[in-house]
Coordinates of C-alpha atoms in Angstrom, one line a residue:
Chain A
D25 CA 0.0 0.0 0.0
A26 CA 1.4 3.4 -1.0
K27 CA 1.8 5.7 1.9
T28 CA 2.4 8.8 -0.2
T29 CA 0.9 10.2 -3.3
Q30 CA 2.8 12.5 -5.7
P31 CA 2.1 13.9 -9.1
P32 CA 3.9 12.0 -11.8
S33 CA 5.6 15.0 -13.3
M34 CA 6.0 18.7 -13.3
D35 CA 7.9 21.5 -15.0
C36 CA 9.6 24.4 -13.5
A37 CA 11.3 27.5 -15.0
E38 CA 15.0 28.0 -14.2
G39 CA 15.5 30.5 -11.4
R40 CA 11.9 30.1 -10.1
A41 CA 10.8 28.3 -7.0
A42 CA 9.7 24.7 -7.5
N43 CA 6.9 23.5 -5.2
L44 CA 6.5 19.7 -5.0
P45 CA 3.4 18.4 -3.3
C46 CA 3.0 15.2 -1.4
N47 CA 0.0 13.6 0.2
H48 CA 0.4 11.3 3.2
S49 CA -3.1 11.2 4.7
T50 CA -2.5 8.0 6.7
I51 CA 0.7 9.2 8.4
S52 CA 1.1 8.2 12.0
G53 CA 2.5 10.2 14.9
N54 CA 5.8 8.4 14.9
E55 CA 6.4 8.7 11.2
Y56 CA 8.7 11.2 9.5
V57 CA 8.4 12.7 6.0
Y58 CA 11.6 12.3 4.0
W59 CA 12.5 13.6 0.6
Y60 CA 15.1 12.1 -1.7
R61 CA 16.0 12.9 -5.3
Q62 CA 17.5 10.8 -8.1
I63 CA 19.4 12.6 -10.8
H64 CA 19.5 10.7 -14.1
S65 CA 20.4 7.1 -13.1
Q66 CA 22.5 7.9 -10.1
G67 CA 21.8 6.7 -6.6
P68 CA 19.2 8.6 -4.7
Q69 CA 20.3 11.6 -2.6
Y70 CA 18.9 12.7 0.7
I71 CA 17.4 16.2 0.6
I72 CA 15.5 16.9 3.9
H73 CA 13.2 15.4 6.4
G74 CA 10.7 16.5 9.1
L75 CA 8.3 15.4 11.7
K76 CA 5.8 18.2 12.2
N77 CA 7.7 21.5 12.0
N78 CA 8.8 23.2 8.9
E79 CA 12.4 22.5 8.0
T80 CA 15.0 24.3 5.9
N81 CA 18.6 23.4 4.9
E82 CA 21.0 24.4 2.2
M83 CA 19.1 22.4 -0.5
A84 CA 15.4 23.0 0.2
S85 CA 12.6 23.8 2.5
L86 CA 9.9 21.4 3.8
I87 CA 6.5 22.6 4.7
I88 CA 4.3 20.2 6.6
T89 CA 0.6 21.0 7.1
E90 CA -0.6 21.2 10.7
D91 CA -2.6 18.0 10.4
R92 CA 0.5 16.3 8.8
K93 CA -1.5 14.9 6.0
S94 CA 0.4 16.6 3.3
S95 CA 3.7 18.4 2.7
T96 CA 5.5 20.5 0.1
L97 CA 9.1 20.4 -0.8
I98 CA 10.3 23.8 -2.0
L99 CA 13.4 24.3 -4.2
P100 CA 13.8 28.1 -3.8
H101 CA 15.7 28.8 -7.0
A102 CA 15.6 25.9 -9.4
T103 CA 18.5 25.2 -11.7
L104 CA 18.9 22.9 -14.6
R105 CA 20.9 20.6 -12.3
D106 CA 17.7 20.1 -10.2
T107 CA 16.1 18.1 -13.0
A108 CA 15.5 14.8 -11.3
V109 CA 13.0 12.4 -9.9
Y110 CA 11.9 13.5 -6.4
Y111 CA 10.6 10.9 -3.9
C112 CA 8.5 11.7 -0.9
I113 CA 8.7 8.9 1.7
V114 CA 7.1 8.3 5.0
R115 CA 9.4 6.5 7.5
V116 CA 8.7 5.1 10.9
A117 CA 11.0 6.6 13.5
N118 CA 12.6 3.4 14.6
D119 CA 12.8 1.7 11.2
Y120 CA 15.8 2.0 8.9
K121 CA 13.8 0.9 5.8
L122 CA 12.7 3.4 3.2
S123 CA 9.9 2.5 0.7
F124 CA 10.2 4.4 -2.6
G125 CA 7.2 5.0 -4.8
A126 CA 7.3 6.3 -8.4
G127 CA 8.1 9.9 -7.3
T128 CA 7.7 13.1 -9.3
T129 CA 9.8 13.7 -12.3
V130 CA 10.8 17.4 -12.2
T131 CA 12.1 19.0 -15.3
V132 CA 13.7 22.5 -15.0
R133 CA 13.6 24.4 -18.2
A134 CA 15.8 27.3 -19.2
Chain B
N8 CA 36.0 8.7 2.7
A9 CA 35.0 6.7 -0.4
G10 CA 31.4 6.4 0.8
V11 CA 29.5 3.5 -0.6
T12 CA 31.3 1.6 -3.3
Q13 CA 29.6 -0.9 -5.6
T14 CA 31.3 -3.3 -8.1
P15 CA 30.9 -4.1 -10.8
K16 CA 29.2 -1.1 -12.4
F17 CA 28.1 -3.2 -15.4
Q18 CA 27.6 -6.9 -15.9
V19 CA 26.0 -9.1 -18.5
L20 CA 25.0 -12.7 -17.5
K21 CA 23.5 -15.6 -19.2
T22 CA 20.4 -17.3 -17.7
G23 CA 21.4 -19.7 -15.0
Q24 CA 24.7 -18.1 -14.2
S25 CA 25.6 -17.0 -10.7
M26 CA 27.4 -13.9 -9.6
T27 CA 28.0 -11.6 -6.6
L28 CA 27.5 -7.8 -6.5
Q29 CA 29.9 -6.3 -4.1
C30 CA 29.1 -3.4 -1.7
A31 CA 31.5 -1.8 0.7
Q32 CA 31.2 1.3 2.9
D33 CA 33.9 3.0 4.9
M34 CA 31.7 5.1 7.2
N35 CA 31.3 2.5 9.9
H36 CA 27.6 2.4 9.1
E37 CA 25.5 -0.1 11.1
Y38 CA 22.7 -0.5 8.5
M39 CA 23.2 -1.7 4.9
S40 CA 20.7 -2.6 2.3
W41 CA 20.2 -3.6 -1.3
Y42 CA 17.5 -2.2 -3.7
R43 CA 16.7 -2.9 -7.3
Q44 CA 15.2 -0.4 -9.7
D45 CA 13.5 -1.5 -12.9
P46 CA 13.0 1.0 -15.7
G47 CA 10.6 3.8 -14.9
M48 CA 9.9 2.5 -11.4
G49 CA 10.9 3.3 -7.9
L50 CA 13.4 1.3 -5.8
R51 CA 12.4 -1.9 -4.2
L52 CA 14.1 -3.3 -1.1
I53 CA 15.7 -6.8 -1.6
H54 CA 17.6 -7.5 1.7
Y55 CA 18.9 -5.5 4.5
S56 CA 21.2 -5.8 7.5
V57 CA 21.3 -4.0 10.8
G58 CA 24.7 -5.2 11.8
A59 CA 27.4 -7.8 11.2
G60 CA 25.8 -11.3 11.3
I61 CA 22.3 -10.0 11.0
T62 CA 20.3 -10.0 7.8
D63 CA 16.6 -9.9 6.9
Q64 CA 14.4 -10.0 3.8
G65 CA 12.9 -6.9 2.2
E66 CA 10.1 -6.6 -0.3
V67 CA 11.6 -8.7 -3.2
P68 CA 14.1 -11.2 -1.7
N69 CA 13.5 -14.2 -4.0
G70 CA 16.5 -15.3 -6.1
Y71 CA 19.0 -13.4 -3.9
N72 CA 21.2 -14.2 -1.0
V73 CA 23.1 -11.9 1.3
S74 CA 25.5 -12.2 4.2
R75 CA 27.1 -9.6 6.5
S76 CA 30.4 -11.0 8.0
T77 CA 31.9 -7.6 8.5
T78 CA 30.6 -4.1 9.2
E79 CA 32.0 -2.8 5.9
D80 CA 30.8 -5.4 3.4
F81 CA 27.4 -6.5 2.2
P82 CA 27.5 -8.7 -0.9
L83 CA 24.4 -9.6 -2.9
R84 CA 24.5 -13.1 -4.5
L85 CA 22.4 -14.1 -7.5
L86 CA 22.2 -17.9 -7.3
S87 CA 20.8 -18.6 -10.8
A88 CA 20.2 -15.5 -12.8
A89 CA 17.0 -15.0 -14.7
P90 CA 16.0 -12.3 -17.3
S91 CA 13.5 -10.9 -14.7
Q92 CA 16.6 -9.9 -12.6
T93 CA 17.7 -7.5 -15.2
S94 CA 17.8 -4.3 -13.3
V95 CA 19.9 -1.6 -11.7
Y96 CA 21.0 -2.5 -8.2
F97 CA 21.7 0.0 -5.5
C98 CA 23.5 -0.5 -2.2
A99 CA 22.7 1.9 0.6
S100 CA 23.9 2.3 4.2
S101 CA 23.3 4.5 7.2
Y102 CA 24.4 5.2 10.7
R103 CA 22.7 3.6 13.7
L104 CA 19.3 5.2 14.2
G105 CA 19.6 8.2 16.5
Q106 CA 23.3 8.5 16.0
T107 CA 22.8 11.4 13.6
N108 CA 20.2 14.0 13.2
T109 CA 19.1 13.0 9.7
G110 CA 19.0 9.2 9.5
E111 CA 19.8 9.5 5.9
L112 CA 20.6 6.7 3.6
F113 CA 23.8 6.9 1.6
F114 CA 23.6 5.3 -1.8
G115 CA 26.2 3.8 -4.1
E116 CA 26.3 4.6 -7.8
G117 CA 24.5 1.4 -8.9
S118 CA 25.3 -1.8 -10.7
R119 CA 23.6 -2.3 -14.0
L120 CA 22.9 -6.0 -14.6
T121 CA 21.6 -7.6 -17.8
V122 CA 20.5 -11.2 -17.9
L123 CA 20.2 -12.7 -21.4

């Protein structure tokens, strides 16, 4: 059973913010929201994660709704190198395992 | 640090042949795992290990064996290769849960396997 729902694809203009939505309506209180991306055929790369508060790091911002049923990953100034598949993953706090869905293919256009 | 190193990067096998995909990490990670990724799909967990001497099955374990004799190495064995095992294989590792703030998985560059 898929724990997250993401749009299959989206386009973004270079230099603009990219807002990637994710629905996780069945998330439990001990589950985190993780985001990874996979550029071309490389191994996935960690971006950011959060539990209930909004988070920001050097790569992106993560906005989690108050009811925790959805979240948005924000790439503030998208570049061509941000073209990738982005995965939203719900992970139990005490579990190493990550379950990857199909993700969102983001294409940044010049 | 070399990170997570996978070998070989490319391999072509004939049906029925056996082989081992190697994975090594130099970060003293407790957790190691193998995923496969078929074209246009997400990654699926094959096997994982939470420490030396401990292994467990993931989502798609059939046709694969693993062992974890050291902290650094986690080889994946294909016992009798089948065309359905044509895929890209990724090894990933992480620190012990709670040891870092992120709990992120570090991935290797992948091993591309074709079974004819």
